[in-house]
Short mmCIF file of C-alpha atoms in Angstrom, two decimals:
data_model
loop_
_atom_site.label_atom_id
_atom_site.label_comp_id
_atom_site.label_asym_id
_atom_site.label_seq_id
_atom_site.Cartn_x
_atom_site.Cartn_y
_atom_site.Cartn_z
CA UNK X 133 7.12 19.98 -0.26
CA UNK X 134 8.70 16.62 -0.09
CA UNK X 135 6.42 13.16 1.57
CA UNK X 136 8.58 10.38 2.68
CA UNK X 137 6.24 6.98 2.00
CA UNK X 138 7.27 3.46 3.00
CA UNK X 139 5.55 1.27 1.32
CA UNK X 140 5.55 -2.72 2.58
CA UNK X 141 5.12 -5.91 0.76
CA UNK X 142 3.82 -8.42 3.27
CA UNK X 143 4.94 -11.40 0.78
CA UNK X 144 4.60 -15.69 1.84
CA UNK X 145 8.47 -15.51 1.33
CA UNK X 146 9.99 -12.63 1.95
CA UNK X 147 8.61 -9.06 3.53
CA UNK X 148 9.69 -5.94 1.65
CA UNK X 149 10.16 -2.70 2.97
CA UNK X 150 10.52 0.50 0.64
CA UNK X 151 11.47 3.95 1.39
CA UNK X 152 10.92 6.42 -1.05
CA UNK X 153 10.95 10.40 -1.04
CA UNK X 154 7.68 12.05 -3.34
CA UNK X 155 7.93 15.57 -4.68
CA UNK X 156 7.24 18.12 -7.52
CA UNK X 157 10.18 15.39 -9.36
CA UNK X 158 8.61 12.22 -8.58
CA UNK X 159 9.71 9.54 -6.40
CA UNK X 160 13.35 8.28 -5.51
CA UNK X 161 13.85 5.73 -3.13
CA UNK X 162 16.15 6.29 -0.39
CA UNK X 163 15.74 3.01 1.60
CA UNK X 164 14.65 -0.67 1.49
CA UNK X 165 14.89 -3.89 3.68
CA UNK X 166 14.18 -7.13 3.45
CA UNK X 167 13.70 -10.00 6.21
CA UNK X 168 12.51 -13.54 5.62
CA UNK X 169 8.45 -14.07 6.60
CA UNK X 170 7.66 -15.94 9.65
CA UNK X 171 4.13 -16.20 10.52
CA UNK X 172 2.76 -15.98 6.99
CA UNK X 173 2.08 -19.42 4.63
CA UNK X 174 0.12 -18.83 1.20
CA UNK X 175 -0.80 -15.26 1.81
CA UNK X 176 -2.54 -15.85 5.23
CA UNK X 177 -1.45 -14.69 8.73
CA UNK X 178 -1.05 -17.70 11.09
CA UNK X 179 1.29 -16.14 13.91
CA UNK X 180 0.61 -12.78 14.44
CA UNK X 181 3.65 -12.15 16.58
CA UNK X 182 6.15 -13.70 14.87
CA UNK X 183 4.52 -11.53 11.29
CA UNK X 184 4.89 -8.40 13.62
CA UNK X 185 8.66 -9.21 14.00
CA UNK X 186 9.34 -9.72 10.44
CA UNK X 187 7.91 -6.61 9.58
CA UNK X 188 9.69 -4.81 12.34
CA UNK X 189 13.05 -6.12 11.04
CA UNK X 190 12.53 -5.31 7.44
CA UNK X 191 11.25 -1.92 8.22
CA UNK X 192 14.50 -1.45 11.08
CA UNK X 193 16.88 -2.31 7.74
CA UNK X 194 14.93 0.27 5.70
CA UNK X 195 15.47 2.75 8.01
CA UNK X 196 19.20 2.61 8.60
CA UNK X 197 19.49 2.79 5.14
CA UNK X 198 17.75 5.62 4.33
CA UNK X 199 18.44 7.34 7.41
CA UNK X 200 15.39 9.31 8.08
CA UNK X 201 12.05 8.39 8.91
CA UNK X 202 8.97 8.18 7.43
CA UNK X 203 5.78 9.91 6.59
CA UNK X 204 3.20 7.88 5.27
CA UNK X 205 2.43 4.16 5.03
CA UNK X 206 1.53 1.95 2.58
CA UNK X 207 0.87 -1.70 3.04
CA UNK X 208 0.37 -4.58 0.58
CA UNK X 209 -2.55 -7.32 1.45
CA UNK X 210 -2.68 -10.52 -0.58
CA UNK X 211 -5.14 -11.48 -2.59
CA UNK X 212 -5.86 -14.60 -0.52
CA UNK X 213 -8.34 -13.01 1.64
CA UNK X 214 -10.23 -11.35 -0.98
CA UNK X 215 -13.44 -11.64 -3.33
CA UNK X 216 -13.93 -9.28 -5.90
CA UNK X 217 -17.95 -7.87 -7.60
CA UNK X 218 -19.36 -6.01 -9.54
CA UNK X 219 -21.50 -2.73 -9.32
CA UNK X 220 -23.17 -0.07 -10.45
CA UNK X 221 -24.35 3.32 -9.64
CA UNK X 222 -26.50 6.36 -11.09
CA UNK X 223 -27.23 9.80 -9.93
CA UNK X 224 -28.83 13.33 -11.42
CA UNK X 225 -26.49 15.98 -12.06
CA UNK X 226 -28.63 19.10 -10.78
CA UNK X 227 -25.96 21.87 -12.22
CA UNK X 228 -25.58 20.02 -15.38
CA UNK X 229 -22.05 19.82 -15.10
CA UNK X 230 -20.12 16.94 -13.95
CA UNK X 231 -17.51 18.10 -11.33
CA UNK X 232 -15.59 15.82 -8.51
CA UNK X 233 -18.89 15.62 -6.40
CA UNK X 234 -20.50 13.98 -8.61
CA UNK X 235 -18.71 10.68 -9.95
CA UNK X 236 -18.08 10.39 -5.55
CA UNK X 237 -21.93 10.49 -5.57
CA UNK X 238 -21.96 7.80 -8.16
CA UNK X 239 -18.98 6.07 -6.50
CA UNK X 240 -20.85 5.86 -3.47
CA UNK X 241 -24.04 5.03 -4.86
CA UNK X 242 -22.09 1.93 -6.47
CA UNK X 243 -20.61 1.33 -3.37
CA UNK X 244 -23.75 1.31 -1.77
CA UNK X 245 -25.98 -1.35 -3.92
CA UNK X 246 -23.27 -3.54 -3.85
CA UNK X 247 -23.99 -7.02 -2.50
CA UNK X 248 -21.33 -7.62 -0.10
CA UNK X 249 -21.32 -10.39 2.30
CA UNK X 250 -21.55 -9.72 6.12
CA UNK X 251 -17.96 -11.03 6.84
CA UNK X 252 -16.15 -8.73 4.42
CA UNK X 253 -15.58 -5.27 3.73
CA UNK X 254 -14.66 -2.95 0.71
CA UNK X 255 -10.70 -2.76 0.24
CA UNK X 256 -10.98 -0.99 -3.17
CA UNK X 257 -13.86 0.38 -5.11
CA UNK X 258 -12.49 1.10 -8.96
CA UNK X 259 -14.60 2.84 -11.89
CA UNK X 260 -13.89 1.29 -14.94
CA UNK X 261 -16.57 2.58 -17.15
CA UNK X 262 -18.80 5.89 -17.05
CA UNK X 263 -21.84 6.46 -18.92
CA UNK X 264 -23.00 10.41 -19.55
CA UNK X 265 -26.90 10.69 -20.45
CA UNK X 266 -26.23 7.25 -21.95
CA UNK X 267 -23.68 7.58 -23.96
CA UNK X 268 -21.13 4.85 -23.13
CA UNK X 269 -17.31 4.36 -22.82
CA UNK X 270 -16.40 7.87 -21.49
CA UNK X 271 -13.15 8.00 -20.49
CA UNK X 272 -13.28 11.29 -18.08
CA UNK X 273 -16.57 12.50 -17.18
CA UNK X 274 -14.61 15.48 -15.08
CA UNK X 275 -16.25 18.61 -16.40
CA UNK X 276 -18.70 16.83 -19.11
CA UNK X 277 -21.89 18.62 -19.54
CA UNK X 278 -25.24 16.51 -18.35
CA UNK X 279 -28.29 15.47 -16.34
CA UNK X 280 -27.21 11.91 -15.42
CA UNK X 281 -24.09 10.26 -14.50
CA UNK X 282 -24.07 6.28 -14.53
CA UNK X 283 -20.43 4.56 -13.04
CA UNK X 284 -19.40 0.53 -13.22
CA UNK X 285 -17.14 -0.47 -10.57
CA UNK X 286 -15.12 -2.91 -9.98
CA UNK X 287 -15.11 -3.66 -5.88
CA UNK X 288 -12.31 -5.75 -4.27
CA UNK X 289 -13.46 -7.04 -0.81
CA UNK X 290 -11.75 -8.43 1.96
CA UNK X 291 -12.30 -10.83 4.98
CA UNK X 292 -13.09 -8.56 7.86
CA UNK X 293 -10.88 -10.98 10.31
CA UNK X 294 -8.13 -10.95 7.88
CA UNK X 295 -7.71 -7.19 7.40
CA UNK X 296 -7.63 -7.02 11.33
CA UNK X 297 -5.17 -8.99 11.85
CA UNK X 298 -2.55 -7.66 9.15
CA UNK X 299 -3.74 -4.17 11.11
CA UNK X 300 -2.71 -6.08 14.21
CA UNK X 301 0.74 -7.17 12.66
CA UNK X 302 1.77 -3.98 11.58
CA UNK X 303 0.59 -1.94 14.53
CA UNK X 304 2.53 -4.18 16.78
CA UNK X 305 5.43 -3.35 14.77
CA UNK X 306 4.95 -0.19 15.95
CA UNK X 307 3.64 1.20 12.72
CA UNK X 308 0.45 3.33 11.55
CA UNK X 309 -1.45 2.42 8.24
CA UNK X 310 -2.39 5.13 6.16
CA UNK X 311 -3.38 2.57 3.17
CA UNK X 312 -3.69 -0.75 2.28
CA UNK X 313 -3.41 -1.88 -1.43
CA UNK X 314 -4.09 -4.93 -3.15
CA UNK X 315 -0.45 -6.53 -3.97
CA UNK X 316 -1.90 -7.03 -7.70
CA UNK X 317 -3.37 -3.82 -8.20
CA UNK X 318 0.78 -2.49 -6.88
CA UNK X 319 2.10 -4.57 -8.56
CA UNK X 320 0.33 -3.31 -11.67
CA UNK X 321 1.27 0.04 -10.89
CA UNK X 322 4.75 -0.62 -10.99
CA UNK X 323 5.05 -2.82 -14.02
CA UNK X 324 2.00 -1.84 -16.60
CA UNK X 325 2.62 0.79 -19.03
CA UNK X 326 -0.16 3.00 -20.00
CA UNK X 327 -0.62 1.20 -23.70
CA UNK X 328 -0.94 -1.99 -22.21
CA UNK X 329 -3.70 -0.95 -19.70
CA UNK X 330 -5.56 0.56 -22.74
CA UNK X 331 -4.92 -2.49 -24.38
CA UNK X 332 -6.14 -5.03 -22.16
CA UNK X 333 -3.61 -6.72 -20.05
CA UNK X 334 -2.76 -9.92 -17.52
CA UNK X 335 -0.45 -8.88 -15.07
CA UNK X 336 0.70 -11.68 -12.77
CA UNK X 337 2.92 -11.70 -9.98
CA UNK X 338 5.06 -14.93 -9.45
CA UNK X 339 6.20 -14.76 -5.80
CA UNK X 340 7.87 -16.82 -3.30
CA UNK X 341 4.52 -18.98 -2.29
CA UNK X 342 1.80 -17.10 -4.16
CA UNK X 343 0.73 -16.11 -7.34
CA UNK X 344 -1.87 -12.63 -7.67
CA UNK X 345 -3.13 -12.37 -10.91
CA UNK X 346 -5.14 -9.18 -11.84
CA UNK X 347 -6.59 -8.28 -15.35
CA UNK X 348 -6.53 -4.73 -16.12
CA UNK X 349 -8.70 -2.72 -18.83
CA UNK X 350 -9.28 0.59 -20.13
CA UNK X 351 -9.27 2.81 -16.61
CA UNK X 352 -9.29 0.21 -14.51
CA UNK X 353 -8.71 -3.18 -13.15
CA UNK X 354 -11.62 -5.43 -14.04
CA UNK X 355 -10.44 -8.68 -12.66
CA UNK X 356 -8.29 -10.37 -9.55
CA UNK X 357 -7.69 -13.49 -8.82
CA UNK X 358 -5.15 -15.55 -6.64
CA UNK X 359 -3.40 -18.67 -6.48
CA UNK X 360 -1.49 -20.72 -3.53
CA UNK X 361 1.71 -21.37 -5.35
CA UNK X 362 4.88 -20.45 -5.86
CA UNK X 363 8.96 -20.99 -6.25
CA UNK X 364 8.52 -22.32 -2.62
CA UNK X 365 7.05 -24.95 -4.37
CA UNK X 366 9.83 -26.06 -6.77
CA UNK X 367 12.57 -25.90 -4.08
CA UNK X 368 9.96 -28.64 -1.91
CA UNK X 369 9.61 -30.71 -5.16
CA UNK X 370 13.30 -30.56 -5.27
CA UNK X 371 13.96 -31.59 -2.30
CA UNK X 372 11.74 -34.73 -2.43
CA UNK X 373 12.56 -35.65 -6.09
CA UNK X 374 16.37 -35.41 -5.28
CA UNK X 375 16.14 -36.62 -1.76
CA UNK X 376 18.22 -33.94 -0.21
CA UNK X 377 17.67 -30.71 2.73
CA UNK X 378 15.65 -27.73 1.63
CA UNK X 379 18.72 -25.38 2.23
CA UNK X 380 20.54 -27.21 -0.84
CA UNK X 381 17.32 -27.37 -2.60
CA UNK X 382 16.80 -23.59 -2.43
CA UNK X 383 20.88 -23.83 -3.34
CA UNK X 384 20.32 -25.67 -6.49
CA UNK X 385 16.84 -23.50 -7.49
CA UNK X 386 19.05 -20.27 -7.31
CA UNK X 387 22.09 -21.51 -9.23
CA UNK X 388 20.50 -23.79 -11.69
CA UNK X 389 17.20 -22.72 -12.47
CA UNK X 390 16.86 -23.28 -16.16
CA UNK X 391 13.41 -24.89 -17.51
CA UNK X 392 15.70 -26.42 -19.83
CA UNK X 393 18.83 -27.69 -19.52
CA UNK X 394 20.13 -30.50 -21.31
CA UNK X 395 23.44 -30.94 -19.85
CA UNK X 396 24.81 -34.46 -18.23
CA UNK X 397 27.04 -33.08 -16.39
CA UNK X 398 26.50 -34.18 -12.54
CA UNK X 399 26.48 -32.41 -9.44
CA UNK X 400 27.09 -33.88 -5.19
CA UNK X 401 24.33 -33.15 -2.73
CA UNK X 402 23.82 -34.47 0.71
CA UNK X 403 21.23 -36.84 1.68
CA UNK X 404 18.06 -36.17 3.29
CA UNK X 405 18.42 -37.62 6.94
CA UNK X 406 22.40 -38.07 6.61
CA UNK X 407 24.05 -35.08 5.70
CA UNK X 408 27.29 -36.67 5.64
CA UNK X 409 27.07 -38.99 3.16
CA UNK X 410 26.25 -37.49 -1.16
CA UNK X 411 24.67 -38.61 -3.92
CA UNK X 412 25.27 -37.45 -7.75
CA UNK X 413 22.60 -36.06 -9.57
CA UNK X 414 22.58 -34.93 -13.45
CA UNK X 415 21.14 -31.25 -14.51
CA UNK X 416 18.87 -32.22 -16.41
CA UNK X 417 17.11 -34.12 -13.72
CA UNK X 418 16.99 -31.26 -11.92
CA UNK X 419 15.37 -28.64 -15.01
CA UNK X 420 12.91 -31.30 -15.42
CA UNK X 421 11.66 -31.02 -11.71
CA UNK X 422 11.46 -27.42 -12.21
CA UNK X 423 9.76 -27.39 -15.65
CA UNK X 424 6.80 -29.86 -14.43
CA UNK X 425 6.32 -27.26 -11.44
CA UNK X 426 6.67 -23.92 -13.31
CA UNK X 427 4.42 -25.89 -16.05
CA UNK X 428 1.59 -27.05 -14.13
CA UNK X 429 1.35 -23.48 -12.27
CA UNK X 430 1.00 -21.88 -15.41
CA UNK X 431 -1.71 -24.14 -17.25
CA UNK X 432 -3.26 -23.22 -14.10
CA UNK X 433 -3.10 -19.36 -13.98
CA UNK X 434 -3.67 -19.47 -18.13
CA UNK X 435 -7.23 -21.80 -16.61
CA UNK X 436 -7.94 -18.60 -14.06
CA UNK X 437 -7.55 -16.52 -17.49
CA UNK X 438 -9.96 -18.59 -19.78
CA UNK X 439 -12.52 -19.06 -16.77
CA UNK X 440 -12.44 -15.71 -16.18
CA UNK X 441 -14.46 -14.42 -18.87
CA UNK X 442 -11.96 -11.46 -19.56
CA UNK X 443 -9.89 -13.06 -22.02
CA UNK X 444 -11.38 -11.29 -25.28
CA UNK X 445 -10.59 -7.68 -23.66
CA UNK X 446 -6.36 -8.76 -23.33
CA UNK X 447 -5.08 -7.03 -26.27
CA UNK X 448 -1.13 -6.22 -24.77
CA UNK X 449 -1.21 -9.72 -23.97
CA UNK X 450 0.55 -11.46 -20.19
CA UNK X 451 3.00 -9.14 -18.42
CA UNK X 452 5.05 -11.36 -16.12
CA UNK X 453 6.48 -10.37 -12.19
CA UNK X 454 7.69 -11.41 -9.13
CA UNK X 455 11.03 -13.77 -7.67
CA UNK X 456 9.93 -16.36 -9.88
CA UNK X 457 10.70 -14.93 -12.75
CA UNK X 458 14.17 -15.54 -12.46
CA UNK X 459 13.78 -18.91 -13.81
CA UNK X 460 15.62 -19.27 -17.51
CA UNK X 461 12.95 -20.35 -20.41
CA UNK X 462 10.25 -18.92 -18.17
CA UNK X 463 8.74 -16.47 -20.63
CA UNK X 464 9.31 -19.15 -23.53
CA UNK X 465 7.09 -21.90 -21.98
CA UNK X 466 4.41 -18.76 -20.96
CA UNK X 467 3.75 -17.60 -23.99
CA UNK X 468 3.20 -21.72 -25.47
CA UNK X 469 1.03 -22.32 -22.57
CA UNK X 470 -1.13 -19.03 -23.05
CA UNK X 471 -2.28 -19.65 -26.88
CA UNK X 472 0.76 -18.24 -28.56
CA UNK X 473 -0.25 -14.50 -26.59
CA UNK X 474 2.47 -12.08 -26.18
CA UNK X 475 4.12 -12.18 -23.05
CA UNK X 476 7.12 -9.79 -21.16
CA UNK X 477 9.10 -10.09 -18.00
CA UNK X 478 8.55 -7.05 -16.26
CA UNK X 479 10.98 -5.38 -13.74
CA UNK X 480 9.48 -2.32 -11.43
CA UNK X 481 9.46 1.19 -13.82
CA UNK X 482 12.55 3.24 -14.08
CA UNK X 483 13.01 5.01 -10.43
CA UNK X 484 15.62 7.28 -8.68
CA UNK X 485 17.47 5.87 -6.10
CA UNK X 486 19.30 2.33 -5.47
CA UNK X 487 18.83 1.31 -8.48
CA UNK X 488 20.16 -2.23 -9.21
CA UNK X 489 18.14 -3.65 -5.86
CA UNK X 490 15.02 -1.49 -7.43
CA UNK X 491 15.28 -2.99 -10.73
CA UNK X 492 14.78 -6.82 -9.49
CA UNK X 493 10.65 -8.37 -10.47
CA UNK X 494 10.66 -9.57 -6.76
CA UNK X 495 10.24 -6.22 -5.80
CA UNK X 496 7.57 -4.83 -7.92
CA UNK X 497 4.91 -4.76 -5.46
CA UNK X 498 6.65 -2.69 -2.90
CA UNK X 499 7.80 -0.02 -5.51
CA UNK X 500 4.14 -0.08 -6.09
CA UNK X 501 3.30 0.54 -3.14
CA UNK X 502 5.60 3.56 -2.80
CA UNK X 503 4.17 5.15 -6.13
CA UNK X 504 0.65 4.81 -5.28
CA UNK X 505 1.06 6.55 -2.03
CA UNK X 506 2.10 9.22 -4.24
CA UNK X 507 -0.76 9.40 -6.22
CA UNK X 508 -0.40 7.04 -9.45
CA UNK X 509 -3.39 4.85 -8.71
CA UNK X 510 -6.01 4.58 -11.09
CA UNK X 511 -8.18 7.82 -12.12
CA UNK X 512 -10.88 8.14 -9.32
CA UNK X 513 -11.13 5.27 -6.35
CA UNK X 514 -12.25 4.67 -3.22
CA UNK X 515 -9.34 3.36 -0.90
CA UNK X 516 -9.22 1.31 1.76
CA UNK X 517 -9.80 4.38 4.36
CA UNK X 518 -13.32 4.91 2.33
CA UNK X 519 -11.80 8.10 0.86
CA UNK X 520 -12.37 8.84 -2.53
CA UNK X 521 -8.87 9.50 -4.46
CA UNK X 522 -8.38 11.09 -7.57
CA UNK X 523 -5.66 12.48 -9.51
CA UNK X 524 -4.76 15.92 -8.69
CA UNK X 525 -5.89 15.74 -5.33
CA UNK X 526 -4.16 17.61 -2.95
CA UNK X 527 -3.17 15.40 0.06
CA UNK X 528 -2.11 16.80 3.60
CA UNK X 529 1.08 15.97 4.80
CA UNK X 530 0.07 13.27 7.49
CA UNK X 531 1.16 14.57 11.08
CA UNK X 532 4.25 12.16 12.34
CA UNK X 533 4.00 10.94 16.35
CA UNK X 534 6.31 13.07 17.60
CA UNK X 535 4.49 16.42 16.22
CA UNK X 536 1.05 14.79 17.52
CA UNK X 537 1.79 14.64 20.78
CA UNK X 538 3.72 17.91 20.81
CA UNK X 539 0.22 19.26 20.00
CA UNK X 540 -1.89 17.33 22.72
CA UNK X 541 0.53 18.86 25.27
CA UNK X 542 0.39 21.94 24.37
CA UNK X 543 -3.71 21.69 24.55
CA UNK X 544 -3.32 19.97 28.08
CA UNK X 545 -0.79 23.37 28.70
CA UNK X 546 -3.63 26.01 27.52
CA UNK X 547 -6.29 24.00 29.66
CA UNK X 548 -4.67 24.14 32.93
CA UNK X 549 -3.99 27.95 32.40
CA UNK X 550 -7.12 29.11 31.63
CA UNK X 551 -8.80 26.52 34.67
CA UNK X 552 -6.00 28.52 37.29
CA UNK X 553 -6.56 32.31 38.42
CA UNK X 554 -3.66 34.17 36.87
CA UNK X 555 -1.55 36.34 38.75
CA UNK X 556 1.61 38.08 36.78
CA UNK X 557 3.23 38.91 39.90
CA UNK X 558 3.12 35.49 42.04
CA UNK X 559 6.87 34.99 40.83
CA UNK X 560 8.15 38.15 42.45
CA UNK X 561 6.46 37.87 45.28
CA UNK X 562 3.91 40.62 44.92
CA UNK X 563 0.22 40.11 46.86
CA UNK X 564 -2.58 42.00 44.79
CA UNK X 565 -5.63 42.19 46.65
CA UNK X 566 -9.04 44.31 47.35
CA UNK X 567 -10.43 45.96 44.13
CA UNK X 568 -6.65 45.84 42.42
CA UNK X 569 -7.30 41.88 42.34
CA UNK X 570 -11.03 42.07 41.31
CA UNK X 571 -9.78 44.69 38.32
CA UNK X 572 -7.54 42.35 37.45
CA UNK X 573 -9.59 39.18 37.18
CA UNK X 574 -11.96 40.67 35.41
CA UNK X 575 -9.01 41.79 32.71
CA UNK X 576 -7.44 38.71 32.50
CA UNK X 577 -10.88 36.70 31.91
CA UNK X 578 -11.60 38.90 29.34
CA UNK X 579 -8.27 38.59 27.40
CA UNK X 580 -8.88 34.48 27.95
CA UNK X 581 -12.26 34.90 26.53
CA UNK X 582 -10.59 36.76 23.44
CA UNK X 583 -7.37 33.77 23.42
CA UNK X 584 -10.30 31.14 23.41
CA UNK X 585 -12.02 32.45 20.70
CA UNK X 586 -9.14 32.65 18.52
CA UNK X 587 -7.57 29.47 19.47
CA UNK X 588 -8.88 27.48 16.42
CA UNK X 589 -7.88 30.18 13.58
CA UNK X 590 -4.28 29.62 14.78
CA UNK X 591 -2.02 27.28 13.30
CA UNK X 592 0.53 27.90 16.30
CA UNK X 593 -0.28 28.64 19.93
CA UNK X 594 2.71 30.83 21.69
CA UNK X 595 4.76 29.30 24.32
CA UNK X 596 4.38 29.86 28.05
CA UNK X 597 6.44 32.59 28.11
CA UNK X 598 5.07 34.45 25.38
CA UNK X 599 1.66 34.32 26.90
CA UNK X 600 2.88 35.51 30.06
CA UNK X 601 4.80 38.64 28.46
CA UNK X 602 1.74 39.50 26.35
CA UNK X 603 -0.43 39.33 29.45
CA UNK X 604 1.62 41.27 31.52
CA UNK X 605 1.91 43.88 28.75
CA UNK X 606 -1.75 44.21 29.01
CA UNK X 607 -2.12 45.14 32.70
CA UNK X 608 0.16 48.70 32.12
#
């Protein structure tokens, strides 16, 4: 059985939207659309309706690409509405052996002592360490022998206003959230391998107006953090340093971004304010706008790192994402800026499908977002639908519009016959009355009685023909 999951990256920038089709084989994507954000600055929703129309367009693009619909959504929420703690939670094991039951009691004992503030809620709550009788660092607990099962979580939390209105913005696109991910933690999912989450790694994602940085350890993600920057920020430096339109700024970003470039050789752009009238500029005026930029945001995100606490636990070192990547000399001036640690540029893991769009950083957190709707999240979680996930679990298809309200009809069909006296004959004209009719009543109720009872061990109720045939078959 095959799930078709689109997965969507509400970016600053640019929104993202991925088909893909999950089975026994993995993923493949079959779709994906893209559509410049309105209504979205640094992560946070400021127009609802002109978000809502983004989304629709990207997902509209998506669709005639693929050329099927979809089955299950994922959406991506930024991390800057979100505040991350700490918990812990412990609980008997009666049976003495640790089964699925038991690390969700835990879970949800963690979940429960939490100290949340009032105006946010739980987006994700990840184990990263479990304790068995107090023995430490088990990886697994799932069918462990024991009396006592201790869990440490790591909880992301969200602003309760902010998560309803991204629900707002996609529902009036005319689309219903099954999940909502962290753009990190899918991000992560995309990029990390598995050594490097053993390890100890720093993922960040380098987007059009934010960076998400998230720190991931053993079994888990431990740490997430976000910052309000991004390339949007180099083409606006560019535009004031060089005194020209942010069109030709963007221009210049995409065709000479280089960090360092120490060419003379000059280049005509327009003037801010008088378009018709140029001025010459030299390249290497314009890689030393773009270095200061790209440097100051990452002394800053290597700060995040060192204030963090979590620096002694990155072993696999910085693992790079996101449009901004693009820039030549970017992983050069990282890995001097983050004490000589090893960093990569990392494009979204190998997938089926269209695969030169797939293979571009930018869109890391949407393929994310298409692979953890099929399952590869971490080991156990609780999701943003307070569900605990696992690996393994067996997930129902989800139930598409069209076959929902096929259903409620044909409830609304079996109500109205059984509240109406039925007569077999009223078609052909026949009258059945005196002790004939009352016989007959008192047949039919009974075979309703017997259709009522069985109603809810059927998967499939028979059409309005059917039941009249099987009723009339009953009466000879």
């Amino acid at each position: 059985m095959s799930t078709r999951i689109l997965g969507i990256d509400v970016g600053s920038f640019q929104i993202c939207a991925v088909i893909a089709q999950h089975d026994e084989n993995g993923i493949r994507v079959i779709g994906i659309g893209t559509e410049k954000t309105q209504g979205i600055k640094k992560g946070v929703i400021t127009n609802i309706e002109l978000a809502s129309k983004s989304i629709k367009n990207a997902l509209q693009e998506a669709q005639r690409v693929a050329g099927t619909q979809y089955e299950k959504v994922i959406v991506s929420l930024s991390g800057a509405y979100t505040k991350s703690v700490d918990s812990s939670g412990v609980v008997n094991v009666p049976n003495h052996e640790i089964g699925i039951r038991e690390i969700e009691r835990a879970m949800q004992m963690a979940d429960h002592t939490a100290n949340i503030p009032s105006e946010y809620e739980k987006l994700h709550v990840l184990p990263y360490n479990f304790k068995v009788d107090g023995q430490e660092h088990i990886e697994d607990p799932i069918g462990m022998n024991g009396t006592r099962l201790e869990v440490q979580t790591h909880i992301v939390t969200v602003q309760k206003s902010a998560l309803s209105n991204l629900r707002k913005a996609i529902s009036s696109a005319g689309i219903q959230i099954d999940n909502i991910v962290l753009s990190g933690y899918a991000s992560a999912i995309a990029t990390l391998t598995e050594d490097e989450k053993e390890l100890g790694v720093v993922l960040i994602d380098m987007g059009g107006a934010t960076c998400n940085m998230v720190i991931h350890s053993g079994n888990s993600i431990r740490y997430n953090e976000f910052l309000g920057v991004g390339s949007a920020n180099i083409t606006n430096d560019l535009s004031m340093a060089l005194h020209t339109p942010l069109p030709k700024a963007e221009e210049i970003k995409i065709n000479y971004g280089a960090l360092i470039n120490k060419s003379v050789d000059l280049i005509e752009l327009p003037i801010l304010g008088d378009e018709s009238k140029t001025h010459e500029v030299s390249l290497d005026i314009i890689s030393n706008v773009i270095y200061a930029r790209a440097e100051e945001t990452l002394m800053i995100l290597a700060k995040i790192l060192e204030d963090s606490g979590y620096k002694d636990l990155i072993g696999a070192g910085v693992v790079i994402t996101g449009g901004m990547t693009k820039l030549e000399g970017l992983r050069d001036l990282a890995s001097a800026i983050f004490d000589k640690m090893p960093v990569r540029i990392a494009k979204p893991k190998e997938t089926e499908g269209l695969y030169e769009i797939l293979r571009e950083p930018a869109n890391s957190c949407a393929i994310g977002l298409c692979m953890y709707g099929a399952g590869e999240f971490t080991s156990y979680e609780i999701d943003s639908e307070k569900r605990m996930r696992y690996h393994g679990e067996i997930i129902s298809k989800p139930k598409n519009s069209f076959n929902k309200i096929f259903e409620e009809e044909n409830v609304k069909e079996d109500i109205n016959l059984r509240n109406k006296t039925f007569n077999p004959f009223e078609d052909e004209g026949v009258e059945i009355i005196g002790n004939e009719q009352k016989d007959l009543e008192q047949r039919v109720v009974k075979n309703e009685l017997a259709n009522i009872a069985d109603i809810s061990k059927q998967d499939k109720q028979p059409n309005i023909f059917t039941k009249f045939w099987q009723r009339l078959t009953q009466l000879f």
